[in-house]
């Protein structure tokens, strides 16, 4: 038996028999492929971009394959000169291409090439080796119209899966998830003192999962070699670099500015670099606030004569330049949020009367007379963190932070941000807590849902946090070699059909009610997420983790009933035209449905809804936008009629005022800082929504929250759809307590991760 040596670029070398390699290919491709060597050793080289079989000596490689599930036999002419090039086609062929004479075997011959660039039909992947021995050649992929790549890893075009943001401030609310919104709120823990509400953010997590067809063969080997040919020890080595696939790129890193609505931005760069007063700690399926290592312990709280919070700062806490973190940083952060313009969310901060910074080690926060703020634990943290006064005071904060910053009070420092390509983090050597084990972490922006999953399986990235796609879920459930997974249905997410209540035709309540009766939400949700155990529509704007504090049946009456659609619209003066579309005052009931681009599942959802709305007599067109555009511009400006995205809670308290209170409709009056993108205006709901944020009695807050949810449902302000499940996948080469934190994201404890020895 000829030996095949598997080299994983810098990793240990493992020896496999040639028939084992062939068997592995067969398993992963679901097609049997036998590999034999004619002369010389075969080297399997796994790089960040390609897998090659290079024949050394005067012989070549012969590969044969049964058709299996793939088209064609994938047969290769056995007489191939040394230096041949592996060509892998998603249509189901594996062949060898060489410089000079030779041809590809297989039903769909690609023709020959001699070191020149080859443009392949859709669905095939080719690699070539250039004239020089060190030339990696050019890799071109055509998938669904995308072309990625060249010899070195290149940014993949397409839309990463953006995020929009909704509330911010201390992030006391929830986050929208355009795919997933970035921050949101937190749920109160039963045995704890109420801590207030949380803000939400719009985040779009585009899922990049899709069947990869025959490409699984080569891609599967890459995973097998990279993740499997290692020491059996689970201990983590010091150092090493980790590459993580990121579905979206933030619009900016000015966390308190209205541009910072990206959940991915929060997860990648905020949680990892910004100090905060409290962390949100996961304990099974629940969460709780815990003082961070910035503080010496729980703050002192006084409610008489006014609410006062005293934070005692850890004397070991320093910025990465060695300067102590002090009460001046608390005061600067509060001042910027309360008195700044174009702020993401001022909730809580606007109610603070003063921050006493006379003692550098104690920040004394005093609320205005008459204000009792229940969500105070979400302040000076959440989606913002605490900013360094000694660096930013007297400067244009937004200008300094927007494109990335060099300061850090967390375990990581932002080393670089190459727009459209990646964000690189390196350890903060002055961090006073657990210092990172890794030398570097690169978040690589991946173009679309298909590409993300392929990059993960190819070993180009070692962890992904994708939105669920139907075909990807099938592959995950079938099992992936060398991969760990965590799938959570009890999430902090709510995906909904968000309606602009101030834009025609939805400024007519009757039309919003008709929407409620036009869609079979259960059927849509079951088709999309049934494989993950989610089979019914969600009926609240609060996510599953907040179920004890909300009316989980508030929107249960929104079921498909075309007779009700007809009754409601007819009573409101609408009439069906000859084309089957409702019309009133000469205007048809037509609208544009906006969502994020690059997300196959969301596209499928939009098309399904389009069909159902047509059956109800409504004309819907679909428009996809980059998350940054949708969440950073269109939603705040009210430039939409209906949109599909998700809100993600980032704090553990109930509270929807930031999303639905009329005072939070973006306007000149609030410096466009509000997050009530749906322009909801229900006078009776405003005081109830406000009470959820301010009442310190948990039972009273819960009652107010349920009553306000009932009013939102009665007004059909928007229609919830599903609790978007969370999926975290990572290579088994990553060592450490890897787990998803639905409120702070999957990288909240990345300083404890390492790579296997």
XYZ file of C-alpha atoms in Angstrom:
757
model
C 0.000 0.000 0.000
C 1.327 3.405 -0.944
C 1.411 5.901 1.882
C -0.340 9.236 1.648
C 1.077 11.964 3.859
C -1.379 14.614 5.027
C 0.218 17.950 5.783
C -1.912 20.651 7.338
C 0.291 23.685 6.984
C 2.023 24.062 10.280
C 0.061 21.356 12.010
C 1.294 17.888 12.780
C 1.685 15.456 9.922
C -0.528 12.411 9.878
C -0.064 9.328 7.756
C -3.057 7.817 6.031
C -3.318 4.899 3.692
C -4.332 5.783 0.190
C -7.465 3.686 0.413
C -8.415 5.436 3.658
C -8.128 8.777 1.930
C -10.339 7.514 -0.831
C -12.819 6.173 1.689
C -12.918 9.499 3.476
C -13.649 11.269 0.243
C -16.362 8.819 -0.489
C -18.063 9.262 2.847
C -18.062 13.004 2.727
C -19.112 13.187 -0.885
C -21.571 10.360 -0.490
C -19.874 8.701 -3.390
C -17.222 6.031 -3.344
C -13.881 7.099 -4.747
C -10.850 4.873 -4.755
C -7.395 6.400 -4.794
C -4.219 4.599 -5.839
C -0.750 5.870 -6.537
C 1.261 4.767 -9.523
C 4.656 6.097 -8.583
C 6.023 8.210 -5.795
C 4.406 9.505 -2.660
C 1.277 11.570 -2.706
C 1.045 14.674 -0.551
C -2.269 16.100 0.502
C -1.701 19.769 1.233
C -4.427 21.664 3.015
C -4.070 25.400 2.823
C -6.381 28.187 3.738
C -7.738 28.207 0.249
C -7.128 24.968 -1.600
C -6.513 21.258 -1.446
C -4.092 19.742 -3.911
C -2.852 16.281 -4.749
C 0.660 16.753 -6.020
C 2.389 13.737 -7.504
C 6.123 13.647 -6.912
C 8.443 11.683 -9.177
C 7.753 10.606 -12.683
C 4.387 9.086 -12.023
C 0.971 10.474 -11.466
C -2.288 9.858 -9.730
C -5.173 7.741 -10.837
C -8.544 8.401 -9.346
C -11.679 6.582 -10.260
C -15.168 6.918 -8.938
C -18.571 5.409 -9.170
C -21.314 7.810 -10.223
C -23.042 7.609 -6.848
C -25.142 10.699 -6.363
C -22.955 12.832 -8.560
C -23.154 13.368 -12.275
C -20.420 11.726 -14.283
C -17.805 9.229 -13.196
C -15.041 11.599 -12.265
C -12.569 9.300 -13.997
C -9.079 10.625 -14.536
C -6.653 9.531 -17.180
C -4.134 7.519 -15.139
C -1.169 8.673 -17.192
C -0.748 12.161 -15.857
C 2.655 13.825 -15.665
C 3.967 14.920 -12.302
C 2.766 18.244 -10.993
C -0.843 17.710 -11.954
C -3.549 19.949 -10.592
C -6.571 18.821 -8.669
C -9.826 20.114 -10.040
C -12.918 19.758 -7.886
C -16.325 20.365 -9.367
C -19.535 20.819 -7.461
C -21.310 18.898 -10.219
C -19.668 15.777 -8.934
C -16.317 15.234 -10.592
C -12.821 14.950 -9.292
C -10.118 15.027 -11.888
C -6.526 15.968 -12.446
C -5.501 18.772 -14.788
C -1.936 19.325 -15.823
C 0.178 21.865 -17.578
C 0.676 20.799 -21.125
C -1.005 17.790 -22.695
C -3.695 16.039 -20.776
C -7.376 16.178 -20.234
C -9.966 16.038 -17.541
C -11.998 12.936 -17.116
C -15.646 12.987 -16.246
C -18.903 13.574 -17.973
C -18.576 17.354 -18.029
C -15.067 17.908 -19.275
C -13.947 21.413 -18.518
C -11.449 21.408 -21.319
C -7.765 21.846 -20.820
C -5.801 24.748 -19.544
C -2.110 25.379 -19.273
C -1.638 27.582 -16.285
C -4.072 30.163 -17.588
C -7.044 31.527 -15.726
C -10.135 29.476 -16.337
C -13.653 30.802 -15.946
C -15.879 27.929 -14.953
C -19.606 27.444 -15.328
C -21.803 27.985 -12.316
C -21.376 25.368 -9.657
C -17.816 24.285 -10.285
C -14.606 24.982 -8.500
C -11.214 24.754 -10.111
C -7.673 25.320 -8.964
C -4.526 25.530 -10.936
C -0.865 25.564 -10.220
C 1.113 28.147 -12.130
C 4.477 27.809 -13.800
C 6.460 28.610 -10.667
C 6.681 26.003 -7.977
C 5.625 28.537 -5.358
C 2.787 29.953 -7.365
C -0.445 28.918 -5.732
C -2.292 29.657 -8.923
C -5.713 31.126 -9.033
C -8.801 29.752 -7.462
C -12.059 30.755 -9.003
C -15.408 29.768 -7.706
C -18.706 30.399 -9.322
C -21.586 29.902 -6.978
C -24.917 31.504 -7.571
C -23.303 34.223 -9.565
C -20.465 34.912 -7.163
C -16.862 34.685 -8.150
C -14.435 34.573 -5.300
C -10.879 34.347 -5.103
C -7.414 34.396 -6.425
C -4.261 32.702 -5.310
C -4.252 34.318 -1.924
C -7.298 34.407 0.286
C -9.468 37.195 -0.975
C -12.553 38.847 0.310
C -15.615 37.131 -0.978
C -18.113 39.368 -2.560
C -21.658 39.390 -1.451
C -23.475 40.511 1.564
C -22.234 39.307 4.885
C -25.364 39.319 6.833
C -25.701 42.610 8.360
C -27.182 43.825 11.380
C -29.308 46.644 12.197
C -29.565 47.957 15.531
C -32.387 49.046 17.571
C -31.780 50.130 20.965
C -28.618 51.164 22.324
C -27.988 53.398 25.168
C -26.904 50.975 27.684
C -28.487 48.462 25.440
C -31.481 47.955 27.461
C -33.709 46.617 24.951
C -33.356 44.207 22.206
C -31.519 44.113 19.118
C -32.916 43.553 15.791
C -31.545 40.914 13.774
C -32.026 41.733 10.265
C -31.065 38.650 10.292
C -30.601 39.253 13.683
C -30.406 42.349 15.538
C -27.634 42.852 17.640
C -28.457 43.652 21.102
C -31.466 43.307 22.971
C -32.571 42.929 26.283
C -32.228 40.663 29.048
C -34.634 38.749 30.989
C -34.997 39.268 34.703
C -33.967 36.382 36.872
C -36.585 35.297 39.296
C -34.785 35.374 42.589
C -33.000 38.582 41.828
C -33.836 42.158 42.387
C -35.290 43.618 39.183
C -32.535 45.140 37.173
C -34.372 47.025 34.550
C -34.752 46.691 30.879
C -32.486 46.177 28.049
C -32.162 47.736 24.712
C -32.425 45.959 21.471
C -30.471 46.221 18.362
C -31.180 45.374 14.794
C -28.833 42.773 13.667
C -28.760 40.842 10.556
C -27.138 37.540 10.818
C -27.219 36.100 7.391
C -26.934 32.411 7.363
C -24.496 30.921 4.985
C -25.530 27.399 4.774
C -26.436 25.515 1.732
C -25.820 22.155 0.186
C -22.430 22.177 -1.440
C -23.034 19.198 -3.655
C -19.968 17.404 -4.903
C -17.636 20.002 -3.487
C -18.087 18.206 -0.217
C -15.485 15.679 -1.310
C -12.480 17.958 -1.351
C -13.876 20.266 1.288
C -14.551 17.318 3.543
C -10.971 16.135 3.264
C -9.794 19.579 4.263
C -11.805 19.323 7.458
C -10.661 15.786 8.047
C -7.014 16.707 7.786
C -7.098 20.007 9.590
C -9.424 18.942 12.388
C -8.574 15.293 12.665
C -4.827 14.862 12.185
C -3.733 16.286 15.490
C -2.565 15.228 18.887
C -5.193 13.464 20.948
C -4.508 15.832 23.803
C -7.230 18.352 24.549
C -4.835 20.775 26.191
C -4.480 24.196 24.631
C -1.139 25.383 23.369
C -0.089 28.958 23.982
C -0.216 31.075 20.865
C -1.622 30.331 17.464
C -4.003 32.168 15.166
C -7.715 31.577 14.812
C -9.870 32.569 11.830
C -13.608 32.949 12.377
C -16.230 33.496 9.704
C -18.260 36.672 10.221
C -21.595 37.112 8.499
C -21.534 40.838 8.551
C -19.284 43.823 8.755
C -20.131 46.687 11.096
C -20.955 50.062 9.650
C -18.863 51.739 12.325
C -17.259 51.250 15.740
C -18.601 54.382 17.391
C -20.691 52.269 19.726
C -22.862 55.096 21.033
C -23.546 56.524 17.576
C -26.594 55.645 15.512
C -24.343 53.927 12.967
C -23.480 51.117 15.368
C -26.473 48.865 14.885
C -24.500 45.780 13.905
C -24.722 42.798 16.189
C -21.611 41.383 14.628
C -19.781 44.598 15.371
C -20.879 44.289 18.991
C -19.837 40.644 19.250
C -16.502 41.005 17.481
C -15.152 44.314 18.701
C -17.254 45.777 21.496
C -17.535 42.835 23.884
C -13.865 42.050 23.352
C -12.394 45.545 23.887
C -14.763 47.727 25.916
C -14.833 47.546 29.725
C -18.288 47.282 31.279
C -19.762 47.416 34.749
C -21.756 44.191 34.429
C -21.455 41.057 32.355
C -24.428 38.931 31.417
C -23.629 35.392 32.480
C -25.299 32.344 31.055
C -26.423 29.591 33.408
C -28.075 26.834 31.393
C -31.092 28.368 29.670
C -31.184 31.470 31.821
C -29.008 34.535 32.273
C -28.058 36.848 35.094
C -26.125 40.072 35.630
C -22.771 39.690 37.338
C -20.398 42.533 38.255
C -17.428 42.472 35.896
C -13.804 42.522 37.011
C -13.894 46.277 36.421
C -15.689 46.557 39.767
C -14.693 45.355 43.211
C -18.174 43.922 43.759
C -21.866 44.778 43.636
C -22.533 48.534 43.470
C -24.221 50.237 46.394
C -27.808 51.235 45.620
C -29.874 53.879 47.406
C -33.424 54.878 46.506
C -33.948 57.738 48.958
C -34.277 60.621 48.512
C -33.315 59.840 44.896
C -31.947 56.750 43.201
C -28.151 56.642 43.525
C -25.738 53.958 42.323
C -22.155 53.904 43.623
C -19.653 51.873 41.597
C -16.350 50.932 43.269
C -13.686 50.540 40.587
C -11.031 47.821 40.718
C -7.646 49.555 41.202
C -6.057 46.942 38.913
C -8.278 47.959 36.000
C -6.292 49.837 33.357
C -6.559 50.817 29.721
C -4.120 49.158 27.361
C -1.800 52.181 27.608
C -1.490 51.564 31.354
C -3.739 54.445 32.449
C -6.136 53.552 35.243
C -9.836 53.258 34.471
C -11.510 55.787 36.748
C -14.788 57.483 37.569
C -13.878 60.127 34.978
C -14.484 57.483 32.307
C -17.976 56.806 33.691
C -18.721 60.515 33.673
C -17.409 61.030 30.132
C -19.464 58.090 28.827
C -22.661 59.392 30.434
C -22.095 62.926 29.136
C -21.523 61.746 25.561
C -24.697 59.668 25.518
C -26.975 62.136 27.275
C -25.782 65.316 25.584
C -24.490 64.034 22.266
C -26.323 64.061 18.950
C -27.128 61.170 16.647
C -26.959 58.755 19.590
C -28.112 55.192 19.191
C -30.208 55.121 22.348
C -30.261 57.419 25.365
C -32.478 55.228 27.532
C -31.453 55.430 31.164
C -28.614 57.868 30.585
C -31.018 60.715 29.875
C -32.532 60.139 33.341
C -29.203 60.567 35.142
C -28.842 63.950 36.788
C -25.126 63.761 37.593
C -22.052 61.529 37.830
C -19.728 62.430 40.688
C -16.136 61.660 39.692
C -14.384 63.417 42.580
C -13.020 60.075 43.815
C -11.206 58.335 40.933
C -12.083 54.922 42.380
C -15.788 55.618 42.940
C -18.358 56.680 40.364
C -21.517 57.982 42.032
C -24.452 58.058 39.616
C -27.490 60.084 40.691
C -30.795 59.892 38.846
C -33.166 62.817 38.489
C -35.716 63.450 41.197
C -38.716 61.173 40.790
C -36.923 58.686 38.517
C -36.517 55.079 39.587
C -34.662 53.300 36.810
C -35.093 49.531 36.971
C -32.620 48.706 34.218
C -29.594 50.410 35.747
C -27.450 47.255 35.509
C -27.555 47.604 31.749
C -25.914 51.046 31.953
C -22.160 51.570 31.507
C -22.018 48.322 29.604
C -24.580 46.663 27.371
C -23.983 47.687 23.787
C -21.809 50.655 24.728
C -19.264 49.858 27.385
C -17.201 52.603 29.013
C -15.034 55.007 27.014
C -11.614 56.456 27.979
C -11.909 60.106 28.986
C -8.144 60.664 28.907
C -8.086 59.810 25.194
C -11.421 61.100 23.906
C -12.177 64.187 25.988
C -11.836 67.275 23.829
C -11.798 65.131 20.686
C -14.458 64.299 18.130
C -15.468 60.948 19.597
C -17.171 59.749 16.452
C -14.206 60.625 14.254
C -11.805 58.805 16.570
C -13.894 55.638 16.927
C -15.909 55.202 13.742
C -13.268 53.401 11.677
C -11.764 51.526 14.602
C -9.782 52.599 17.644
C -6.551 51.626 19.356
C -7.621 51.821 23.004
C -8.936 48.847 24.949
C -10.141 47.976 28.414
C -10.908 44.374 27.495
C -8.817 41.284 26.805
C -8.316 42.145 23.134
C -7.107 45.117 21.090
C -8.250 45.941 17.562
C -5.138 45.433 15.461
C -6.675 46.229 12.082
C -9.917 46.609 10.207
C -9.580 46.118 6.467
C -12.955 47.151 5.116
C -14.652 44.390 3.216
C -12.066 41.829 4.275
C -11.531 41.299 7.994
C -11.109 42.568 11.539
C -8.015 41.375 13.390
C -7.731 41.281 17.183
C -4.571 40.819 19.226
C -4.150 40.360 22.984
C -4.230 43.356 25.299
C -0.983 42.775 27.186
C -2.107 45.140 29.968
C -5.416 43.412 30.604
C -5.809 42.691 34.321
C -8.017 39.632 33.887
C -7.416 36.331 32.122
C -5.147 37.168 29.210
C -5.864 35.565 25.831
C -4.102 32.312 24.982
C -4.205 32.978 21.244
C -1.778 35.290 19.452
C -4.391 36.562 17.037
C -8.024 36.220 16.031
C -9.172 37.185 12.544
C -12.837 37.702 11.776
C -13.110 37.100 8.060
C -16.146 38.619 6.369
C -17.858 35.971 4.271
C -20.045 36.977 1.408
C -23.207 34.948 1.690
C -24.866 32.057 3.430
C -23.561 29.461 0.998
C -19.992 30.712 1.075
C -19.845 30.802 4.864
C -20.734 27.156 5.220
C -18.335 26.170 2.448
C -15.500 28.159 3.992
C -16.081 26.390 7.300
C -16.118 22.942 5.752
C -13.005 23.779 3.743
C -11.125 24.740 6.880
C -10.751 28.354 5.768
C -12.478 29.419 8.986
C -12.641 27.383 12.192
C -15.871 28.714 13.661
C -19.101 30.203 12.334
C -22.282 31.582 13.893
C -24.708 31.374 10.986
C -28.374 31.903 10.668
C -30.132 28.626 9.973
C -30.712 27.616 6.380
C -32.915 24.665 5.541
C -30.332 22.613 3.646
C -27.558 23.451 6.099
C -29.664 22.228 8.995
C -30.051 18.913 7.200
C -26.285 18.600 6.887
C -25.713 19.534 10.518
C -28.245 17.011 11.742
C -26.589 14.366 9.565
C -23.300 15.065 11.323
C -20.136 16.922 10.350
C -16.715 15.371 10.876
C -14.445 17.128 13.362
C -17.075 19.702 14.260
C -18.687 20.718 17.543
C -22.106 22.319 17.524
C -24.510 24.139 19.791
C -28.074 24.707 18.606
C -30.441 26.754 20.741
C -34.154 27.269 20.157
C -34.668 29.127 23.448
C -33.165 32.317 22.072
C -33.110 36.047 22.633
C -34.280 36.584 19.040
C -37.559 37.639 17.472
C -37.884 37.770 13.703
C -40.931 39.656 12.500
C -42.671 41.372 9.646
C -41.927 44.906 10.807
C -44.446 47.411 9.456
C -44.022 51.154 8.971
C -47.229 52.416 10.591
C -46.710 55.894 9.141
C -46.302 54.850 5.493
C -49.110 54.015 3.074
C -50.781 51.608 2.790
C -49.980 50.562 6.366
C -50.954 53.889 7.882
C -54.426 52.354 7.586
C -54.912 50.057 10.581
C -57.312 47.921 8.546
C -54.504 47.017 6.155
C -52.248 46.007 9.043
C -55.058 43.837 10.390
C -55.516 42.283 6.961
C -51.821 41.370 6.988
C -52.456 39.496 10.237
C -55.010 37.276 8.475
C -53.122 36.863 5.190
C -50.255 34.620 6.265
C -50.055 31.042 7.518
C -47.206 31.785 9.893
C -47.070 28.291 11.389
C -46.555 26.713 7.977
C -43.777 29.174 7.142
C -41.963 28.604 10.433
C -42.264 24.827 10.295
C -40.871 24.725 6.766
C -37.904 26.905 7.723
C -37.019 25.694 11.208
C -38.791 22.380 11.761
C -35.461 20.580 11.629
C -34.351 22.575 14.664
C -37.462 21.867 16.675
C -39.212 25.187 15.970
C -42.576 24.367 14.416
C -44.888 27.197 15.458
C -44.899 30.935 14.955
C -43.837 33.143 17.859
C -46.597 35.389 19.196
C -44.822 38.137 21.114
C -42.222 40.830 20.517
C -40.382 39.514 23.581
C -38.078 36.572 22.792
C -38.361 33.059 24.254
C -35.873 33.768 27.053
C -38.303 36.418 28.305
C -41.360 34.178 28.089
C -42.194 34.422 31.830
C -42.560 38.177 31.500
C -44.680 38.457 28.379
C -47.948 37.378 26.834
C -46.745 34.556 24.584
C -50.200 34.316 22.954
C -50.645 38.006 22.163
C -50.607 37.459 18.382
C -52.095 33.943 18.359
C -55.130 35.319 16.533
C -53.014 36.134 13.489
C -53.821 33.082 11.398
C -54.592 32.775 7.717
C -58.256 33.600 7.125
C -58.977 35.135 3.724
C -62.632 35.676 4.617
C -61.522 37.974 7.442
C -59.169 39.787 5.064
C -62.107 40.493 2.789
C -64.367 41.568 5.643
C -61.818 43.911 7.235
C -60.763 45.602 4.006
C -64.298 45.934 2.643
C -65.432 47.605 5.859
C -62.536 50.051 5.535
C -63.544 51.076 2.004
C -61.231 48.853 -0.018
C -62.511 46.968 -3.058
C -60.990 44.255 -5.225
C -60.190 45.161 -8.790
C -60.455 42.987 -11.879
C -56.835 41.986 -11.345
C -57.647 40.593 -7.906
C -55.761 43.352 -6.061
C -57.472 45.466 -3.428
C -57.663 49.207 -4.096
C -58.952 52.349 -2.421
C -59.235 55.907 -3.715
C -57.563 54.850 -6.932
C -54.512 53.352 -5.196
C -53.768 49.645 -5.198
C -52.800 47.741 -2.082
C -49.203 47.222 -3.079
C -46.002 47.531 -1.112
C -42.283 46.800 -1.082
C -40.939 44.172 1.290
C -37.352 44.843 2.323
C -34.873 42.468 3.902
C -31.159 41.783 3.968
C -29.261 40.492 0.972
C -27.108 37.377 0.893
C -29.459 35.294 3.023
C -30.998 32.360 1.173
C -33.441 31.564 3.956
C -34.691 35.105 4.163
C -35.108 35.211 0.409
C -37.171 32.022 0.596
C -39.246 33.518 3.412
C -39.915 36.660 1.389
C -40.957 34.661 -1.665
C -43.292 32.501 0.421
C -44.908 35.561 1.974
C -45.173 37.175 -1.454
C -47.236 34.214 -2.669
C -49.502 34.277 0.370
C -50.073 38.027 0.153
C -50.975 37.621 -3.529
C -53.624 35.076 -2.544
C -55.010 37.693 -0.158
C -55.162 40.332 -2.910
C -52.019 42.295 -2.015
C -49.192 43.022 -4.431
C -45.779 42.691 -2.781
C -42.396 43.332 -4.393
C -39.127 42.206 -2.802
C -36.108 44.447 -2.309
C -32.908 43.225 -0.644
C -30.376 45.601 0.846
C -27.060 45.401 2.617
C -27.614 45.325 6.335
C -25.689 48.526 6.859
C -27.952 50.324 4.414
C -31.174 48.808 5.691
C -30.502 49.271 9.381
C -28.261 52.299 9.302
C -30.247 54.386 6.825
C -33.571 53.048 5.599
C -35.161 51.970 8.870
C -34.173 55.075 10.885
C -35.304 57.298 8.006
C -38.617 55.471 7.649
C -37.696 54.501 4.099
C -39.589 51.208 4.086
C -43.118 49.840 4.147
C -42.550 46.347 5.485
C -39.261 44.678 6.419
C -38.106 41.268 7.606
C -35.367 41.145 10.206
C -34.846 39.977 13.759
C -34.548 41.715 17.075
C -32.031 40.263 19.503
C -32.190 41.033 23.195
C -28.948 42.166 24.761
C -30.065 42.601 28.331
C -31.958 40.391 30.695
C -34.995 42.528 31.429
C -38.353 43.026 29.756
C -38.958 46.359 28.110
C -40.043 47.535 24.667
C -40.237 51.293 25.095
C -37.175 51.861 22.963
C -38.939 50.048 20.098
C -42.525 51.215 20.507
C -42.784 54.362 22.668
C -43.873 57.301 20.517
C -41.099 59.493 21.962
C -38.578 57.131 20.359
C -39.750 57.653 16.791
C -36.591 59.032 15.105
C -37.031 62.765 14.642
C -35.264 66.087 14.892
C -36.728 66.430 18.371
C -34.655 63.507 19.640
C -31.695 64.126 17.311
C -32.795 61.061 15.321
C -31.731 58.889 18.242
C -34.922 56.885 18.610
C -35.327 53.269 17.573
C -39.056 53.150 17.020
C -38.503 52.423 13.344
C -42.071 51.174 12.882
C -43.367 54.634 13.874
C -45.741 53.005 16.346
C -47.865 55.627 18.098
C -50.289 54.223 20.665
C -50.915 56.796 23.433
C -52.403 54.210 25.787
C -49.340 51.981 25.444
C -46.705 54.642 26.165
C -47.137 54.790 29.974
C -47.219 51.002 30.236
C -44.078 50.643 28.151
C -42.380 53.292 30.277
C -43.418 51.538 33.492
C -41.659 48.363 32.402
C -38.433 50.369 32.308
C -38.875 52.213 35.562
C -40.928 50.174 38.011
C -38.676 48.395 40.512
C -41.368 45.862 41.408
C -40.942 42.780 39.218
C -44.595 41.736 39.359
C -45.742 45.229 38.403
C -43.278 45.362 35.526
C -44.437 41.993 34.235
C -48.081 43.074 34.403
C -47.336 46.313 32.532
C -45.334 44.417 29.925
C -48.159 41.971 29.220
C -50.735 44.759 29.024
C -48.597 46.770 26.618
C -48.075 43.677 24.444
C -51.842 43.249 24.209
C -52.199 46.847 22.996
C -49.460 46.367 20.396
C -51.250 43.262 19.138
C -54.620 45.018 19.015
C -53.077 47.745 16.863
C -51.331 45.209 14.588
C -48.274 47.435 14.752
C -46.155 44.600 13.303
C -46.481 40.816 13.156
C -43.953 38.514 14.905
C -42.905 35.482 12.916
C -40.314 33.240 14.573
C -37.758 32.980 17.394
C -34.734 32.635 15.125
C -32.711 29.662 16.443
C -29.014 30.128 17.221
C -26.397 27.842 15.678
C -22.736 27.859 16.696
C -20.281 25.556 14.904
C -16.595 25.248 15.708
C -13.728 22.922 14.844
C -12.690 20.429 17.492
C -9.207 21.915 17.261
C -10.501 24.843 19.319
C -10.078 24.197 23.031
C -11.835 26.068 25.793
C -15.287 26.820 27.159
C -16.871 27.598 23.788
C -20.570 28.361 24.144
C -23.100 30.822 22.831
C -24.175 33.680 25.049
C -27.411 34.808 23.449
C -27.040 38.294 24.912
C -23.303 38.990 24.565
C -22.674 36.740 21.583
C -20.476 33.693 21.003
C -17.111 35.408 21.587
C -17.777 36.718 25.083
C -15.099 34.474 26.639
C -12.771 34.085 23.668
C -9.799 35.022 25.855
C -10.159 31.522 27.341
C -10.013 29.760 23.982
C -6.938 28.095 22.577
C -5.869 25.589 19.948
C -5.016 21.974 20.655
C -1.370 21.135 21.193
